[in-house]
C-alpha cells in the first residue's frame, strides 16, 4: 500500500482490513448517483464543524505563510462530510468529496501546508483525474485556489510537468458540471487556469479580500522587471525602501478588488459570508444546462 498510496497514486484509500474497506466504499458511493443521468443524492444539510464567521482566522495574511486547507474546509462544508481521496499522493492539492448544505460537491483545493501549494506533476495528475470523475458522475466542483502556480525546474520537467499540467488545465476547461472557484489568497501564473479560473467559464469566480491574481508574485515581479534599477541603488536602506514601494504598487495592481472592478472575477466576498455564498450558488446552478458542441472525444489522451 505504501507504493500505490504515496508514489503511483493507484490507490485512492488504504484500509486496515475488509471491514474498514466496506465502510470506506459505502461512504464513497453515498456521494454518487446510482446510474448515469441521475443527480448525486442529496442528504440533510448540516452546519460546518467550525463557525463560518471565523474563516479569516484560518487563513494567514502573509501570502507565503503555510496553513492546512482542511482547516479552511471545516468552515465551509457540512460537518463530518469531507471524504478525501489519495491524501498522500500529490499532497500539494487536496481532492475530496464533501457536502455543502447536503449537496455533494467535489473539492479541488490548493494545500499550502505542502510545498506552499505549488503544483507538482503528481498533484496535477491527481486533480485532473478527480475532475474527470466528478464530471462523469454529475458532481459539481468547488475549487479553492491558493497557489504560486506550477513548479518549474529541470527536476519536474523530467517528471512530466508539461504533460501533467496540460491534463489538469484540460480537465478544468472540459468539465461540464457546475463549477464554483474561490481564490482564497493567491493565484499566480498558470495556477489560476488549472484551478478553474475565469478563462474556462465557471459559474462563479469569487475571491476573499486578501486574494491576489497575477502572472507572478510581487517578489518575482520586482526581480524580473526592476532588477537593473535596484542594482544601481547602493545604500541598503534606500534599496529596501524602494523595494517596498514597488511591492505595494504591484500589489495594488493585482488586488482582488481591482480584478472585480474589471469583471475579471465575479465578486469579492467577506470570509464570514463565503459558506452562505457557496450554499446559494450551488443551489442556484444545480440544474444548469450547457450548450456544447458535439464531439467524439477530446485530444488530451
mmCIF file of C-alpha atoms in Angstrom:
data_model
loop_
_atom_site.group_PDB
_atom_site.id
_atom_site.type_symbol
_atom_site.label_atom_id
_atom_site.label_comp_id
_atom_site.label_asym_id
_atom_site.label_seq_id
_atom_site.Cartn_x
_atom_site.Cartn_y
_atom_site.Cartn_z
ATOM 1 C CA UNK A 1 0.000 0.000 0.000
ATOM 2 C CA UNK A 2 2.871 2.423 0.619
ATOM 3 C CA UNK A 3 3.886 2.217 -3.046
ATOM 4 C CA UNK A 4 0.434 2.787 -4.506
ATOM 5 C CA UNK A 5 -0.909 5.247 -1.927
ATOM 6 C CA UNK A 6 2.121 7.529 -1.978
ATOM 7 C CA UNK A 7 4.101 7.020 -5.184
ATOM 8 C CA UNK A 8 1.939 5.694 -8.028
ATOM 9 C CA UNK A 9 -1.433 7.114 -6.998
ATOM 10 C CA UNK A 10 -3.150 3.868 -7.949
ATOM 11 C CA UNK A 11 -4.779 3.540 -4.516
ATOM 12 C CA UNK A 12 -7.381 6.137 -3.565
ATOM 13 C CA UNK A 13 -7.524 4.870 0.013
ATOM 14 C CA UNK A 14 -5.872 2.251 2.215
ATOM 15 C CA UNK A 15 -7.935 0.123 4.591
ATOM 16 C CA UNK A 16 -6.629 -1.905 7.521
ATOM 17 C CA UNK A 17 -8.989 -4.826 6.835
ATOM 18 C CA UNK A 18 -12.066 -5.830 4.829
ATOM 19 C CA UNK A 19 -14.494 -4.344 7.341
ATOM 20 C CA UNK A 20 -12.901 -0.912 7.064
ATOM 21 C CA UNK A 21 -12.761 -1.278 3.273
ATOM 22 C CA UNK A 22 -16.508 -1.921 3.159
ATOM 23 C CA UNK A 23 -17.142 1.167 5.300
ATOM 24 C CA UNK A 24 -14.968 3.317 3.038
ATOM 25 C CA UNK A 25 -16.732 2.087 -0.099
ATOM 26 C CA UNK A 26 -20.117 2.737 1.498
ATOM 27 C CA UNK A 27 -19.076 6.292 2.359
ATOM 28 C CA UNK A 28 -17.689 6.857 -1.131
ATOM 29 C CA UNK A 29 -20.777 5.787 -3.059
ATOM 30 C CA UNK A 30 -23.019 7.896 -0.828
ATOM 31 C CA UNK A 31 -21.768 10.909 -2.810
ATOM 32 C CA UNK A 32 -22.501 9.369 -6.228
ATOM 33 C CA UNK A 33 -25.704 8.723 -8.215
ATOM 34 C CA UNK A 34 -26.824 5.157 -8.824
ATOM 35 C CA UNK A 35 -26.803 5.446 -12.618
ATOM 36 C CA UNK A 36 -25.959 7.764 -15.469
ATOM 37 C CA UNK A 37 -28.256 10.727 -15.937
ATOM 38 C CA UNK A 38 -29.156 10.988 -12.259
ATOM 39 C CA UNK A 39 -28.059 13.774 -9.981
ATOM 40 C CA UNK A 40 -25.977 12.920 -6.892
ATOM 41 C CA UNK A 41 -28.087 12.084 -3.830
ATOM 42 C CA UNK A 42 -28.705 14.985 -1.501
ATOM 43 C CA UNK A 43 -28.501 14.435 2.241
ATOM 44 C CA UNK A 44 -29.865 16.555 5.044
ATOM 45 C CA UNK A 45 -27.803 19.723 5.330
ATOM 46 C CA UNK A 46 -25.602 20.218 8.370
ATOM 47 C CA UNK A 47 -23.745 23.221 9.704
ATOM 48 C CA UNK A 48 -19.942 23.189 9.329
ATOM 49 C CA UNK A 49 -17.940 21.843 12.228
ATOM 50 C CA UNK A 50 -16.369 25.295 12.734
ATOM 51 C CA UNK A 51 -18.255 28.593 12.660
ATOM 52 C CA UNK A 52 -18.084 30.018 9.082
ATOM 53 C CA UNK A 53 -17.833 33.523 10.541
ATOM 54 C CA UNK A 54 -14.344 32.644 11.819
ATOM 55 C CA UNK A 55 -12.908 31.707 8.423
ATOM 56 C CA UNK A 56 -10.494 34.648 8.357
ATOM 57 C CA UNK A 57 -8.709 33.128 11.373
ATOM 58 C CA UNK A 58 -7.795 30.031 9.340
ATOM 59 C CA UNK A 59 -6.015 31.886 6.515
ATOM 60 C CA UNK A 60 -2.811 33.808 7.340
ATOM 61 C CA UNK A 61 -2.420 37.334 5.970
ATOM 62 C CA UNK A 62 1.074 36.660 4.640
ATOM 63 C CA UNK A 63 0.952 35.062 1.140
ATOM 64 C CA UNK A 64 3.946 32.867 1.988
ATOM 65 C CA UNK A 65 2.827 31.508 5.367
ATOM 66 C CA UNK A 66 1.695 27.873 5.361
ATOM 67 C CA UNK A 67 -1.642 26.578 6.640
ATOM 68 C CA UNK A 68 -3.690 23.401 6.273
ATOM 69 C CA UNK A 69 -6.537 23.832 3.796
ATOM 70 C CA UNK A 70 -8.526 21.237 5.774
ATOM 71 C CA UNK A 71 -8.912 23.928 8.446
ATOM 72 C CA UNK A 72 -10.494 26.152 5.804
ATOM 73 C CA UNK A 73 -12.794 23.351 4.648
ATOM 74 C CA UNK A 74 -14.029 22.906 8.223
ATOM 75 C CA UNK A 75 -15.645 26.360 7.956
ATOM 76 C CA UNK A 76 -17.238 25.711 4.550
ATOM 77 C CA UNK A 77 -18.532 22.152 4.156
ATOM 78 C CA UNK A 78 -21.075 20.249 6.221
ATOM 79 C CA UNK A 79 -19.692 18.730 9.413
ATOM 80 C CA UNK A 80 -18.114 15.270 9.015
ATOM 81 C CA UNK A 81 -18.706 15.279 5.241
ATOM 82 C CA UNK A 82 -15.150 15.689 3.935
ATOM 83 C CA UNK A 83 -14.088 12.429 2.253
ATOM 84 C CA UNK A 84 -10.535 12.839 0.972
ATOM 85 C CA UNK A 85 -9.069 10.663 -1.783
ATOM 86 C CA UNK A 86 -5.366 10.000 -2.389
ATOM 87 C CA UNK A 87 -4.305 12.054 0.647
ATOM 88 C CA UNK A 88 -0.632 11.017 0.405
ATOM 89 C CA UNK A 89 -0.241 11.243 -3.367
ATOM 90 C CA UNK A 90 0.301 14.688 -4.880
ATOM 91 C CA UNK A 91 -0.360 16.239 -1.496
ATOM 92 C CA UNK A 92 0.083 19.809 -2.814
ATOM 93 C CA UNK A 93 -3.545 19.563 -3.944
ATOM 94 C CA UNK A 94 -6.378 18.148 -1.850
ATOM 95 C CA UNK A 95 -9.083 16.194 -3.687
ATOM 96 C CA UNK A 96 -12.187 15.195 -1.760
ATOM 97 C CA UNK A 97 -15.907 14.714 -1.871
ATOM 98 C CA UNK A 98 -17.896 16.805 0.596
ATOM 99 C CA UNK A 99 -21.369 18.246 1.089
ATOM 100 C CA UNK A 100 -22.492 21.863 1.079
ATOM 101 C CA UNK A 101 -25.931 22.102 2.666
ATOM 102 C CA UNK A 102 -26.406 18.421 1.889
ATOM 103 C CA UNK A 103 -25.395 18.678 -1.788
ATOM 104 C CA UNK A 104 -22.394 16.532 -2.831
ATOM 105 C CA UNK A 105 -19.512 18.516 -4.307
ATOM 106 C CA UNK A 106 -16.047 17.595 -5.483
ATOM 107 C CA UNK A 107 -13.351 19.735 -3.850
ATOM 108 C CA UNK A 108 -10.075 20.565 -5.594
ATOM 109 C CA UNK A 109 -8.065 22.698 -3.164
ATOM 110 C CA UNK A 110 -4.536 24.038 -3.068
ATOM 111 C CA UNK A 111 -2.703 22.769 0.014
ATOM 112 C CA UNK A 112 -0.295 25.492 1.243
ATOM 113 C CA UNK A 113 0.912 23.150 4.003
ATOM 114 C CA UNK A 114 2.672 21.100 1.305
ATOM 115 C CA UNK A 115 5.421 22.959 -0.579
ATOM 116 C CA UNK A 116 3.393 26.197 -0.479
ATOM 117 C CA UNK A 117 0.687 24.686 -2.645
ATOM 118 C CA UNK A 118 2.823 24.765 -5.801
ATOM 119 C CA UNK A 119 1.521 22.374 -8.448
ATOM 120 C CA UNK A 120 3.820 19.381 -8.992
ATOM 121 C CA UNK A 121 3.270 16.629 -11.609
ATOM 122 C CA UNK A 122 1.661 14.116 -9.225
ATOM 123 C CA UNK A 123 -0.722 16.747 -7.852
ATOM 124 C CA UNK A 124 -1.707 17.813 -11.363
ATOM 125 C CA UNK A 125 -2.418 14.222 -12.407
ATOM 126 C CA UNK A 126 -4.457 13.602 -9.270
ATOM 127 C CA UNK A 127 -6.507 16.756 -9.751
ATOM 128 C CA UNK A 128 -7.197 16.043 -13.431
ATOM 129 C CA UNK A 129 -8.393 12.505 -12.766
ATOM 130 C CA UNK A 130 -10.589 13.655 -9.883
ATOM 131 C CA UNK A 131 -12.199 16.365 -12.028
ATOM 132 C CA UNK A 132 -12.918 13.776 -14.748
ATOM 133 C CA UNK A 133 -14.523 11.528 -12.122
ATOM 134 C CA UNK A 134 -16.740 14.331 -10.822
ATOM 135 C CA UNK A 135 -17.709 15.294 -14.358
ATOM 136 C CA UNK A 136 -18.655 11.681 -15.147
ATOM 137 C CA UNK A 137 -20.868 11.394 -12.047
ATOM 138 C CA UNK A 138 -22.507 14.844 -12.325
ATOM 139 C CA UNK A 139 -20.872 16.049 -9.106
ATOM 140 C CA UNK A 140 -20.422 19.870 -9.033
ATOM 141 C CA UNK A 141 -16.915 21.178 -8.434
ATOM 142 C CA UNK A 142 -15.556 23.556 -5.810
ATOM 143 C CA UNK A 143 -12.067 24.915 -6.484
ATOM 144 C CA UNK A 144 -10.149 26.612 -3.645
ATOM 145 C CA UNK A 145 -7.143 28.330 -5.172
ATOM 146 C CA UNK A 146 -4.096 29.423 -3.173
ATOM 147 C CA UNK A 147 -1.102 28.542 -5.319
ATOM 148 C CA UNK A 148 2.101 30.159 -6.620
ATOM 149 C CA UNK A 149 1.484 28.204 -9.839
ATOM 150 C CA UNK A 150 3.144 25.241 -11.489
ATOM 151 C CA UNK A 151 6.551 24.242 -10.190
ATOM 152 C CA UNK A 152 9.391 24.966 -12.582
ATOM 153 C CA UNK A 153 12.835 23.403 -12.920
ATOM 154 C CA UNK A 154 14.706 20.563 -14.578
ATOM 155 C CA UNK A 155 13.536 18.015 -11.987
ATOM 156 C CA UNK A 156 9.808 18.498 -12.587
ATOM 157 C CA UNK A 157 10.429 18.788 -16.323
ATOM 158 C CA UNK A 158 11.849 15.247 -16.266
ATOM 159 C CA UNK A 159 8.858 14.129 -14.183
ATOM 160 C CA UNK A 160 6.465 15.364 -16.867
ATOM 161 C CA UNK A 161 5.108 18.669 -15.512
ATOM 162 C CA UNK A 162 4.160 19.827 -19.023
ATOM 163 C CA UNK A 163 2.092 16.731 -19.741
ATOM 164 C CA UNK A 164 0.554 16.597 -16.262
ATOM 165 C CA UNK A 165 -0.204 20.311 -16.280
ATOM 166 C CA UNK A 166 -1.790 20.028 -19.700
ATOM 167 C CA UNK A 167 -4.140 17.353 -18.401
ATOM 168 C CA UNK A 168 -5.111 19.383 -15.347
ATOM 169 C CA UNK A 169 -5.907 22.501 -17.378
ATOM 170 C CA UNK A 170 -7.742 20.404 -19.967
ATOM 171 C CA UNK A 171 -9.877 18.835 -17.230
ATOM 172 C CA UNK A 172 -10.768 22.251 -15.815
ATOM 173 C CA UNK A 173 -11.711 23.552 -19.248
ATOM 174 C CA UNK A 174 -13.710 20.500 -20.341
ATOM 175 C CA UNK A 175 -15.766 19.785 -17.205
ATOM 176 C CA UNK A 176 -19.461 20.407 -17.827
ATOM 177 C CA UNK A 177 -20.729 20.239 -14.241
ATOM 178 C CA UNK A 178 -21.347 23.493 -12.318
ATOM 179 C CA UNK A 179 -18.060 24.929 -11.030
ATOM 180 C CA UNK A 180 -17.511 27.450 -8.252
ATOM 181 C CA UNK A 181 -13.981 28.828 -7.912
ATOM 182 C CA UNK A 182 -12.708 30.703 -4.867
ATOM 183 C CA UNK A 183 -9.319 32.452 -4.727
ATOM 184 C CA UNK A 184 -8.571 32.382 -1.032
ATOM 185 C CA UNK A 185 -5.169 34.090 -1.059
ATOM 186 C CA UNK A 186 -3.022 33.916 -4.199
ATOM 187 C CA UNK A 187 -3.353 32.713 -7.771
ATOM 188 C CA UNK A 188 -0.089 33.226 -9.607
ATOM 189 C CA UNK A 189 0.996 32.129 -13.068
ATOM 190 C CA UNK A 190 -0.953 29.386 -14.798
ATOM 191 C CA UNK A 191 -2.263 28.248 -11.421
ATOM 192 C CA UNK A 192 -5.446 30.273 -11.910
ATOM 193 C CA UNK A 193 -6.163 28.370 -15.150
ATOM 194 C CA UNK A 194 -5.553 24.953 -13.612
ATOM 195 C CA UNK A 195 -7.680 25.814 -10.584
ATOM 196 C CA UNK A 196 -10.867 26.563 -12.504
ATOM 197 C CA UNK A 197 -10.230 30.250 -13.197
ATOM 198 C CA UNK A 198 -12.347 32.670 -15.248
ATOM 199 C CA UNK A 199 -10.849 31.674 -18.605
ATOM 200 C CA UNK A 200 -12.895 28.465 -18.621
ATOM 201 C CA UNK A 201 -16.237 29.982 -17.636
ATOM 202 C CA UNK A 202 -17.030 28.516 -14.238
ATOM 203 C CA UNK A 203 -20.416 29.534 -12.902
ATOM 204 C CA UNK A 204 -18.692 31.902 -10.445
ATOM 205 C CA UNK A 205 -15.193 33.099 -9.599
ATOM 206 C CA UNK A 206 -15.149 34.521 -6.090
ATOM 207 C CA UNK A 207 -12.274 35.942 -4.086
ATOM 208 C CA UNK A 208 -11.614 36.749 -0.472
ATOM 209 C CA UNK A 209 -10.481 40.341 0.186
ATOM 210 C CA UNK A 210 -6.835 39.283 0.626
ATOM 211 C CA UNK A 211 -6.709 37.478 -2.747
ATOM 212 C CA UNK A 212 -4.186 38.321 -5.457
ATOM 213 C CA UNK A 213 -4.303 37.229 -9.111
ATOM 214 C CA UNK A 214 -1.189 37.815 -11.197
ATOM 215 C CA UNK A 215 1.242 36.332 -13.682
ATOM 216 C CA UNK A 216 3.772 36.174 -10.828
ATOM 217 C CA UNK A 217 4.101 37.150 -7.198
ATOM 218 C CA UNK A 218 5.411 40.557 -6.078
ATOM 219 C CA UNK A 219 8.925 39.357 -5.215
ATOM 220 C CA UNK A 220 9.404 37.629 -8.562
ATOM 221 C CA UNK A 221 7.950 40.603 -10.419
ATOM 222 C CA UNK A 222 10.340 43.037 -8.718
ATOM 223 C CA UNK A 223 13.321 40.865 -9.619
ATOM 224 C CA UNK A 224 12.154 40.380 -13.199
ATOM 225 C CA UNK A 225 11.162 43.957 -14.028
ATOM 226 C CA UNK A 226 13.166 46.246 -11.751
ATOM 227 C CA UNK A 227 16.393 44.314 -11.074
ATOM 228 C CA UNK A 228 18.634 46.687 -13.058
ATOM 229 C CA UNK A 229 17.280 49.839 -11.409
ATOM 230 C CA UNK A 230 17.554 48.319 -7.948
ATOM 231 C CA UNK A 231 21.124 47.220 -8.599
ATOM 232 C CA UNK A 232 22.034 50.878 -9.114
ATOM 233 C CA UNK A 233 20.917 51.728 -5.561
ATOM 234 C CA UNK A 234 23.956 51.270 -3.326
ATOM 235 C CA UNK A 235 22.502 52.262 0.053
ATOM 236 C CA UNK A 236 20.811 49.178 1.636
ATOM 237 C CA UNK A 237 18.173 51.239 3.448
ATOM 238 C CA UNK A 238 17.257 53.140 0.311
ATOM 239 C CA UNK A 239 17.116 49.906 -1.679
ATOM 240 C CA UNK A 240 14.819 48.292 0.893
ATOM 241 C CA UNK A 241 12.518 51.333 0.851
ATOM 242 C CA UNK A 242 12.422 51.288 -2.949
ATOM 243 C CA UNK A 243 11.613 47.563 -2.989
ATOM 244 C CA UNK A 244 8.747 48.086 -0.541
ATOM 245 C CA UNK A 245 7.393 50.936 -2.664
ATOM 246 C CA UNK A 246 7.485 48.761 -5.790
ATOM 247 C CA UNK A 247 5.970 45.835 -3.900
ATOM 248 C CA UNK A 248 2.989 47.857 -2.694
ATOM 249 C CA UNK A 249 2.411 49.393 -6.132
ATOM 250 C CA UNK A 250 2.405 45.931 -7.687
ATOM 251 C CA UNK A 251 0.028 44.596 -5.045
ATOM 252 C CA UNK A 252 -2.466 47.337 -5.879
ATOM 253 C CA UNK A 253 -2.426 46.152 -9.497
ATOM 254 C CA UNK A 254 -3.169 42.525 -8.636
ATOM 255 C CA UNK A 255 -5.633 43.101 -5.774
ATOM 256 C CA UNK A 256 -8.901 41.155 -5.931
ATOM 257 C CA UNK A 257 -10.983 44.325 -5.678
ATOM 258 C CA UNK A 258 -9.383 45.691 -8.836
ATOM 259 C CA UNK A 259 -9.991 42.367 -10.577
ATOM 260 C CA UNK A 260 -13.650 42.524 -9.569
ATOM 261 C CA UNK A 261 -13.978 46.124 -10.797
ATOM 262 C CA UNK A 262 -12.724 44.976 -14.204
ATOM 263 C CA UNK A 263 -15.044 41.928 -14.116
ATOM 264 C CA UNK A 264 -12.111 39.503 -14.230
ATOM 265 C CA UNK A 265 -13.777 37.846 -11.239
ATOM 266 C CA UNK A 266 -17.422 37.990 -10.202
ATOM 267 C CA UNK A 267 -17.309 39.143 -6.603
ATOM 268 C CA UNK A 268 -15.136 39.793 -3.560
ATOM 269 C CA UNK A 269 -16.732 38.020 -0.595
ATOM 270 C CA UNK A 270 -16.015 38.633 3.112
ATOM 271 C CA UNK A 271 -14.621 35.425 4.653
ATOM 272 C CA UNK A 272 -17.523 35.074 7.064
ATOM 273 C CA UNK A 273 -20.027 35.109 4.185
ATOM 274 C CA UNK A 274 -18.296 32.551 1.967
ATOM 275 C CA UNK A 275 -20.118 29.458 3.248
ATOM 276 C CA UNK A 276 -23.566 31.012 2.672
ATOM 277 C CA UNK A 277 -22.451 32.331 -0.709
ATOM 278 C CA UNK A 278 -21.457 28.822 -1.781
ATOM 279 C CA UNK A 279 -24.720 27.332 -0.482
ATOM 280 C CA UNK A 280 -26.700 29.870 -2.516
ATOM 281 C CA UNK A 281 -24.669 29.492 -5.693
ATOM 282 C CA UNK A 282 -24.606 25.681 -5.703
ATOM 283 C CA UNK A 283 -28.386 25.715 -5.214
ATOM 284 C CA UNK A 284 -28.933 28.285 -7.978
ATOM 285 C CA UNK A 285 -26.798 26.441 -10.539
ATOM 286 C CA UNK A 286 -27.972 22.962 -9.575
ATOM 287 C CA UNK A 287 -29.974 22.499 -12.790
ATOM 288 C CA UNK A 288 -27.751 24.469 -15.160
ATOM 289 C CA UNK A 289 -27.645 23.114 -18.710
ATOM 290 C CA UNK A 290 -24.747 23.867 -21.000
ATOM 291 C CA UNK A 291 -24.954 24.095 -24.779
ATOM 292 C CA UNK A 292 -21.958 22.128 -26.008
ATOM 293 C CA UNK A 293 -20.696 21.198 -29.470
ATOM 294 C CA UNK A 294 -20.897 17.558 -30.461
ATOM 295 C CA UNK A 295 -17.620 15.630 -30.368
ATOM 296 C CA UNK A 296 -16.395 12.071 -30.192
ATOM 297 C CA UNK A 297 -13.636 12.655 -27.687
ATOM 298 C CA UNK A 298 -11.006 15.123 -26.621
ATOM 299 C CA UNK A 299 -7.349 15.083 -27.579
ATOM 300 C CA UNK A 300 -5.660 15.020 -24.179
ATOM 301 C CA UNK A 301 -5.159 11.241 -24.247
#
